Amino acid sequence: MIKVVLLDFGGVISEEGFKEGLFAIARKHSLNEEEFYLEAKELIFKIAYVEGKVTEEDYFTELKNIFKIQDDTETLKNEILSRFELRDEVIEWVIKLRANGFKTGILSDQTNWLCELNEKEPFFVFFDYIFNSYSLGKTKRDPSLFGDIVMQLGVKAEELLFVDDDPDNIKRAKSFGIHTILYSDYEDFNKKMRFFSEIGD
């Protein structure tokens, strides 16, 4: 029986602003979109910005040095943050879950941007828990994070449902016995949420 539902932020609760923002930056500077995105994504983990070990200025300075980009940090940051648009239909599901007795939370590999986005358009209010790598000091790439989360929640692994759009994160969560949904599109998500929650329309 599911008691807690945790959802990833970018790519599930919101549009994937990080990826789309990096694509936009690449286009602006005539760079290969996919190569730039993959490099920028790995860099945010490599220098541990996503774990709160360095600042956004450190991250963008490194990124600009690698790709010879002249834009200032605020310009690059806005390209990314402006593209994190909340998915109303997913938020509606979260509201429905809480109304039916489930606890809900965010489990995201995000930086300080998550709190900044919430300040602009409050969405933390829809969740009971906020688990962000920036404050946890550990990302979903570390399998032990899922064990930590289960322990903090005080539930059994099989009482937890985790939704993410990254297959590797789903695989790691499953290894702890956590129920999972790989988010691909809303139609599939809606169907699977109805199955796990036993909540109809």
PDB file of C-alpha atoms in Angstrom:
ATOM      1  CA  MET A   1       0.000   0.000   0.000  1.00  0.00           C
ATOM      2  CA  ILE A   2       1.495   3.331  -1.077  1.00  0.00           C
ATOM      3  CA  LYS A   3       1.729   6.001   1.629  1.00  0.00           C
ATOM      4  CA  VAL A   4       4.139   8.544   0.136  1.00  0.00           C
ATOM      5  CA  VAL A   5       4.574   9.769  -3.451  1.00  0.00           C
ATOM      6  CA  LEU A   6       7.806  11.565  -4.374  1.00  0.00           C
ATOM      7  CA  LEU A   7       8.201  13.318  -7.717  1.00  0.00           C
ATOM      8  CA  ASP A   8      11.204  14.691  -9.558  1.00  0.00           C
ATOM      9  CA  PHE A   9      11.005  18.403 -10.370  1.00  0.00           C
ATOM     10  CA  GLY A  10      12.399  19.152 -13.846  1.00  0.00           C
ATOM     11  CA  GLY A  11      10.814  16.850 -16.397  1.00  0.00           C
ATOM     12  CA  VAL A  12       7.959  15.752 -14.118  1.00  0.00           C
ATOM     13  CA  ILE A  13       6.514  18.560 -11.989  1.00  0.00           C
ATOM     14  CA  SER A  14       7.750  21.167 -14.440  1.00  0.00           C
ATOM     15  CA  GLU A  15       9.051  21.339 -17.967  1.00  0.00           C
ATOM     16  CA  GLU A  16      12.719  20.383 -18.235  1.00  0.00           C
ATOM     17  CA  GLY A  17      14.031  23.934 -17.960  1.00  0.00           C
ATOM     18  CA  PHE A  18      17.665  22.957 -17.493  1.00  0.00           C
ATOM     19  CA  LYS A  19      17.840  21.039 -20.767  1.00  0.00           C
ATOM     20  CA  GLU A  20      15.738  23.491 -22.769  1.00  0.00           C
ATOM     21  CA  GLY A  21      17.669  26.454 -21.393  1.00  0.00           C
ATOM     22  CA  LEU A  22      20.997  24.894 -22.307  1.00  0.00           C
ATOM     23  CA  PHE A  23      19.705  24.120 -25.788  1.00  0.00           C
ATOM     24  CA  ALA A  24      18.760  27.793 -26.162  1.00  0.00           C
ATOM     25  CA  ILE A  25      22.218  28.914 -25.014  1.00  0.00           C
ATOM     26  CA  ALA A  26      23.834  26.506 -27.481  1.00  0.00           C
ATOM     27  CA  ARG A  27      21.726  27.824 -30.363  1.00  0.00           C
ATOM     28  CA  LYS A  28      22.576  31.418 -29.472  1.00  0.00           C
ATOM     29  CA  HIS A  29      26.292  30.646 -29.605  1.00  0.00           C
ATOM     30  CA  SER A  30      26.160  28.313 -32.625  1.00  0.00           C
ATOM     31  CA  LEU A  31      27.132  25.269 -30.573  1.00  0.00           C
ATOM     32  CA  ASN A  32      25.935  21.701 -31.000  1.00  0.00           C
ATOM     33  CA  GLU A  33      22.869  21.511 -28.726  1.00  0.00           C
ATOM     34  CA  GLU A  34      23.222  17.904 -27.588  1.00  0.00           C
ATOM     35  CA  GLU A  35      26.976  18.095 -27.008  1.00  0.00           C
ATOM     36  CA  PHE A  36      26.655  21.346 -25.069  1.00  0.00           C
ATOM     37  CA  TYR A  37      23.801  19.979 -22.964  1.00  0.00           C
ATOM     38  CA  LEU A  38      25.630  16.757 -22.074  1.00  0.00           C
ATOM     39  CA  GLU A  39      28.817  18.616 -21.170  1.00  0.00           C
ATOM     40  CA  ALA A  40      26.947  21.177 -19.075  1.00  0.00           C
ATOM     41  CA  LYS A  41      24.938  18.443 -17.352  1.00  0.00           C
ATOM     42  CA  GLU A  42      28.037  16.451 -16.432  1.00  0.00           C
ATOM     43  CA  LEU A  43      29.828  19.594 -15.264  1.00  0.00           C
ATOM     44  CA  ILE A  44      27.108  20.437 -12.739  1.00  0.00           C
ATOM     45  CA  PHE A  45      27.727  17.032 -11.137  1.00  0.00           C
ATOM     46  CA  LYS A  46      31.506  17.004 -11.651  1.00  0.00           C
ATOM     47  CA  ILE A  47      32.148  20.221  -9.725  1.00  0.00           C
ATOM     48  CA  ALA A  48      29.391  19.290  -7.231  1.00  0.00           C
ATOM     49  CA  TYR A  49      27.297  22.420  -7.709  1.00  0.00           C
ATOM     50  CA  VAL A  50      24.219  20.206  -7.594  1.00  0.00           C
ATOM     51  CA  GLU A  51      25.401  19.015  -4.162  1.00  0.00           C
ATOM     52  CA  GLY A  52      25.845  22.553  -2.864  1.00  0.00           C
ATOM     53  CA  LYS A  53      29.650  22.373  -2.800  1.00  0.00           C
ATOM     54  CA  VAL A  54      30.258  25.365  -5.125  1.00  0.00           C
ATOM     55  CA  THR A  55      28.283  28.427  -6.228  1.00  0.00           C
ATOM     56  CA  GLU A  56      26.346  29.118  -9.423  1.00  0.00           C
ATOM     57  CA  GLU A  57      29.060  31.673 -10.308  1.00  0.00           C
ATOM     58  CA  ASP A  58      31.652  28.884 -10.120  1.00  0.00           C
ATOM     59  CA  TYR A  59      29.523  26.698 -12.363  1.00  0.00           C
ATOM     60  CA  PHE A  60      28.851  29.277 -15.044  1.00  0.00           C
ATOM     61  CA  THR A  61      32.441  30.550 -14.989  1.00  0.00           C
ATOM     62  CA  GLU A  62      33.672  27.033 -15.692  1.00  0.00           C
ATOM     63  CA  LEU A  63      31.054  26.511 -18.394  1.00  0.00           C
ATOM     64  CA  LYS A  64      31.911  29.822 -20.061  1.00  0.00           C
ATOM     65  CA  ASN A  65      35.621  29.000 -20.006  1.00  0.00           C
ATOM     66  CA  ILE A  66      35.071  25.614 -21.654  1.00  0.00           C
ATOM     67  CA  PHE A  67      32.886  26.945 -24.457  1.00  0.00           C
ATOM     68  CA  LYS A  68      34.304  30.482 -24.758  1.00  0.00           C
ATOM     69  CA  ILE A  69      30.942  32.100 -23.962  1.00  0.00           C
ATOM     70  CA  GLN A  70      30.913  35.816 -23.109  1.00  0.00           C
ATOM     71  CA  ASP A  71      27.403  36.141 -21.605  1.00  0.00           C
ATOM     72  CA  ASP A  72      27.239  37.074 -17.932  1.00  0.00           C
ATOM     73  CA  THR A  73      26.029  34.624 -15.309  1.00  0.00           C
ATOM     74  CA  GLU A  74      22.626  36.272 -14.862  1.00  0.00           C
ATOM     75  CA  THR A  75      21.881  36.048 -18.588  1.00  0.00           C
ATOM     76  CA  LEU A  76      22.747  32.351 -18.723  1.00  0.00           C
ATOM     77  CA  LYS A  77      20.841  31.630 -15.530  1.00  0.00           C
ATOM     78  CA  ASN A  78      17.709  33.357 -16.822  1.00  0.00           C
ATOM     79  CA  GLU A  79      17.821  31.309 -20.032  1.00  0.00           C
ATOM     80  CA  ILE A  80      17.457  28.219 -17.845  1.00  0.00           C
ATOM     81  CA  LEU A  81      15.129  29.337 -15.054  1.00  0.00           C
ATOM     82  CA  SER A  82      12.649  30.972 -17.428  1.00  0.00           C
ATOM     83  CA  ARG A  83      11.959  27.582 -18.975  1.00  0.00           C
ATOM     84  CA  PHE A  84      10.928  25.757 -15.790  1.00  0.00           C
ATOM     85  CA  GLU A  85       7.171  25.980 -16.293  1.00  0.00           C
ATOM     86  CA  LEU A  86       4.986  24.104 -13.813  1.00  0.00           C
ATOM     87  CA  ARG A  87       2.790  21.381 -15.290  1.00  0.00           C
ATOM     88  CA  ASP A  88      -0.654  22.198 -13.917  1.00  0.00           C
ATOM     89  CA  GLU A  89      -1.988  18.707 -14.563  1.00  0.00           C
ATOM     90  CA  VAL A  90       0.765  17.165 -12.406  1.00  0.00           C
ATOM     91  CA  ILE A  91       0.161  19.681  -9.623  1.00  0.00           C
ATOM     92  CA  GLU A  92      -3.524  18.754  -9.796  1.00  0.00           C
ATOM     93  CA  TRP A  93      -2.542  15.126  -9.219  1.00  0.00           C
ATOM     94  CA  VAL A  94      -0.469  16.128  -6.180  1.00  0.00           C
ATOM     95  CA  ILE A  95      -3.441  18.028  -4.745  1.00  0.00           C
ATOM     96  CA  LYS A  96      -5.671  15.014  -5.377  1.00  0.00           C
ATOM     97  CA  LEU A  97      -3.210  12.665  -3.682  1.00  0.00           C
ATOM     98  CA  ARG A  98      -3.025  14.766  -0.538  1.00  0.00           C
ATOM     99  CA  ALA A  99      -6.811  15.064  -0.444  1.00  0.00           C
ATOM    100  CA  ASN A 100      -6.954  11.272  -0.438  1.00  0.00           C
ATOM    101  CA  GLY A 101      -4.551  10.826   2.472  1.00  0.00           C
ATOM    102  CA  PHE A 102      -1.216  10.402   0.695  1.00  0.00           C
ATOM    103  CA  LYS A 103       1.915  12.316   1.669  1.00  0.00           C
ATOM    104  CA  THR A 104       3.704  13.966  -1.246  1.00  0.00           C
ATOM    105  CA  GLY A 105       7.182  15.314  -1.817  1.00  0.00           C
ATOM    106  CA  ILE A 106       9.779  16.532  -4.273  1.00  0.00           C
ATOM    107  CA  LEU A 107      12.971  14.518  -4.756  1.00  0.00           C
ATOM    108  CA  SER A 108      15.184  16.487  -7.103  1.00  0.00           C
ATOM    109  CA  ASP A 109      18.794  16.880  -8.166  1.00  0.00           C
ATOM    110  CA  GLN A 110      18.526  20.644  -8.152  1.00  0.00           C
ATOM    111  CA  THR A 111      20.583  23.581  -6.961  1.00  0.00           C
ATOM    112  CA  ASN A 112      19.607  26.786  -5.162  1.00  0.00           C
ATOM    113  CA  TRP A 113      17.430  27.370  -8.231  1.00  0.00           C
ATOM    114  CA  LEU A 114      14.663  25.191  -6.796  1.00  0.00           C
ATOM    115  CA  CYS A 115      14.061  27.598  -3.908  1.00  0.00           C
ATOM    116  CA  GLU A 116      14.392  30.599  -6.218  1.00  0.00           C
ATOM    117  CA  LEU A 117      11.768  29.173  -8.550  1.00  0.00           C
ATOM    118  CA  ASN A 118       9.482  28.574  -5.580  1.00  0.00           C
ATOM    119  CA  GLU A 119       9.900  32.198  -4.492  1.00  0.00           C
ATOM    120  CA  LYS A 120       8.714  33.381  -7.916  1.00  0.00           C
ATOM    121  CA  GLU A 121       5.804  30.955  -8.168  1.00  0.00           C
ATOM    122  CA  PRO A 122       5.167  29.105  -4.882  1.00  0.00           C
ATOM    123  CA  PHE A 123       4.703  25.379  -5.325  1.00  0.00           C
ATOM    124  CA  PHE A 124       6.300  23.954  -2.165  1.00  0.00           C
ATOM    125  CA  VAL A 125       2.897  24.458  -0.516  1.00  0.00           C
ATOM    126  CA  PHE A 126       1.560  21.457  -2.443  1.00  0.00           C
ATOM    127  CA  PHE A 127       4.110  19.085  -0.889  1.00  0.00           C
ATOM    128  CA  ASP A 128       4.800  17.618   2.531  1.00  0.00           C
ATOM    129  CA  TYR A 129       8.500  17.027   1.866  1.00  0.00           C
ATOM    130  CA  ILE A 130      11.193  18.784  -0.160  1.00  0.00           C
ATOM    131  CA  PHE A 131      14.304  16.702  -0.780  1.00  0.00           C
ATOM    132  CA  ASN A 132      16.834  18.626  -2.865  1.00  0.00           C
ATOM    133  CA  SER A 133      20.383  17.456  -3.577  1.00  0.00           C
ATOM    134  CA  TYR A 134      21.679  20.992  -3.002  1.00  0.00           C
ATOM    135  CA  SER A 135      20.702  20.807   0.673  1.00  0.00           C
ATOM    136  CA  LEU A 136      21.149  17.034   1.073  1.00  0.00           C
ATOM    137  CA  GLY A 137      24.738  17.070  -0.192  1.00  0.00           C
ATOM    138  CA  LYS A 138      23.986  13.900  -2.142  1.00  0.00           C
ATOM    139  CA  THR A 139      22.402  13.245  -5.534  1.00  0.00           C
ATOM    140  CA  LYS A 140      20.219  10.519  -7.008  1.00  0.00           C
ATOM    141  CA  ARG A 141      23.326   9.210  -8.752  1.00  0.00           C
ATOM    142  CA  ASP A 142      24.334   7.887  -5.321  1.00  0.00           C
ATOM    143  CA  PRO A 143      22.094   4.833  -4.744  1.00  0.00           C
ATOM    144  CA  SER A 144      22.385   5.243  -0.966  1.00  0.00           C
ATOM    145  CA  LEU A 145      20.272   8.406  -1.221  1.00  0.00           C
ATOM    146  CA  PHE A 146      17.163   6.293  -1.716  1.00  0.00           C
ATOM    147  CA  GLY A 147      17.897   4.327   1.436  1.00  0.00           C
ATOM    148  CA  ASP A 148      18.377   7.613   3.295  1.00  0.00           C
ATOM    149  CA  ILE A 149      15.032   8.913   2.051  1.00  0.00           C
ATOM    150  CA  VAL A 150      13.157   5.771   3.060  1.00  0.00           C
ATOM    151  CA  MET A 151      14.669   6.041   6.539  1.00  0.00           C
ATOM    152  CA  GLN A 152      13.846   9.757   6.871  1.00  0.00           C
ATOM    153  CA  LEU A 153      10.266   9.177   5.806  1.00  0.00           C
ATOM    154  CA  GLY A 154       9.849   6.374   8.309  1.00  0.00           C
ATOM    155  CA  VAL A 155       8.080   4.119   5.819  1.00  0.00           C
ATOM    156  CA  LYS A 156       8.850   0.790   4.198  1.00  0.00           C
ATOM    157  CA  ALA A 157      10.354   0.958   0.709  1.00  0.00           C
ATOM    158  CA  GLU A 158       7.263  -0.695  -0.754  1.00  0.00           C
ATOM    159  CA  GLU A 159       5.108   2.079   0.745  1.00  0.00           C
ATOM    160  CA  LEU A 160       6.923   4.681  -1.365  1.00  0.00           C
ATOM    161  CA  LEU A 161       6.214   5.603  -5.003  1.00  0.00           C
ATOM    162  CA  PHE A 162       8.845   7.574  -6.906  1.00  0.00           C
ATOM    163  CA  VAL A 163       8.269   9.352 -10.238  1.00  0.00           C
ATOM    164  CA  ASP A 164      11.211  10.453 -12.397  1.00  0.00           C
ATOM    165  CA  ASP A 165      11.976  10.962 -16.079  1.00  0.00           C
ATOM    166  CA  ASP A 166      15.510   9.534 -15.783  1.00  0.00           C
ATOM    167  CA  PRO A 167      15.688   5.735 -16.316  1.00  0.00           C
ATOM    168  CA  ASP A 168      18.889   5.464 -14.259  1.00  0.00           C
ATOM    169  CA  ASN A 169      17.270   7.108 -11.233  1.00  0.00           C
ATOM    170  CA  ILE A 170      14.304   4.776 -11.610  1.00  0.00           C
ATOM    171  CA  LYS A 171      16.636   1.779 -11.700  1.00  0.00           C
ATOM    172  CA  ARG A 172      18.425   2.867  -8.539  1.00  0.00           C
ATOM    173  CA  ALA A 173      15.135   3.471  -6.695  1.00  0.00           C
ATOM    174  CA  LYS A 174      13.832   0.060  -7.740  1.00  0.00           C
ATOM    175  CA  SER A 175      16.934  -1.599  -6.286  1.00  0.00           C
ATOM    176  CA  PHE A 176      15.657  -0.523  -2.845  1.00  0.00           C
ATOM    177  CA  GLY A 177      12.224  -2.027  -3.437  1.00  0.00           C
ATOM    178  CA  ILE A 178      10.610   1.347  -4.109  1.00  0.00           C
ATOM    179  CA  HIS A 179       7.686   1.456  -6.532  1.00  0.00           C
ATOM    180  CA  THR A 180       8.427   3.656  -9.526  1.00  0.00           C
ATOM    181  CA  ILE A 181       6.933   5.402 -12.536  1.00  0.00           C
ATOM    182  CA  LEU A 182       9.184   6.455 -15.399  1.00  0.00           C
ATOM    183  CA  TYR A 183       7.628   9.692 -16.646  1.00  0.00           C
ATOM    184  CA  SER A 184       7.406   9.795 -20.433  1.00  0.00           C
ATOM    185  CA  ASP A 185       4.200  11.762 -21.006  1.00  0.00           C
ATOM    186  CA  TYR A 186       1.148  12.821 -19.036  1.00  0.00           C
ATOM    187  CA  GLU A 187      -1.181  10.177 -20.469  1.00  0.00           C
ATOM    188  CA  ASP A 188       1.053   7.341 -19.306  1.00  0.00           C
ATOM    189  CA  PHE A 189       1.710   9.046 -15.950  1.00  0.00           C
ATOM    190  CA  ASN A 190      -2.019   9.555 -15.365  1.00  0.00           C
ATOM    191  CA  LYS A 191      -2.784   5.911 -16.122  1.00  0.00           C
ATOM    192  CA  LYS A 192      -0.078   4.601 -13.782  1.00  0.00           C
ATOM    193  CA  MET A 193      -0.914   7.037 -10.996  1.00  0.00           C
ATOM    194  CA  ARG A 194      -4.509   5.872 -11.070  1.00  0.00           C
ATOM    195  CA  PHE A 195      -3.293   2.288 -10.780  1.00  0.00           C
ATOM    196  CA  PHE A 196      -0.952   2.902  -7.818  1.00  0.00           C
ATOM    197  CA  SER A 197      -3.226   5.299  -5.948  1.00  0.00           C
ATOM    198  CA  GLU A 198      -6.550   3.645  -6.831  1.00  0.00           C
ATOM    199  CA  ILE A 199      -7.909   7.159  -7.373  1.00  0.00           C
ATOM    200  CA  GLY A 200     -10.241   7.613 -10.321  1.00  0.00           C
ATOM    201  CA  ASP A 201     -11.206  10.763 -12.197  1.00  0.00           C
TER     202      ASP A 201
END
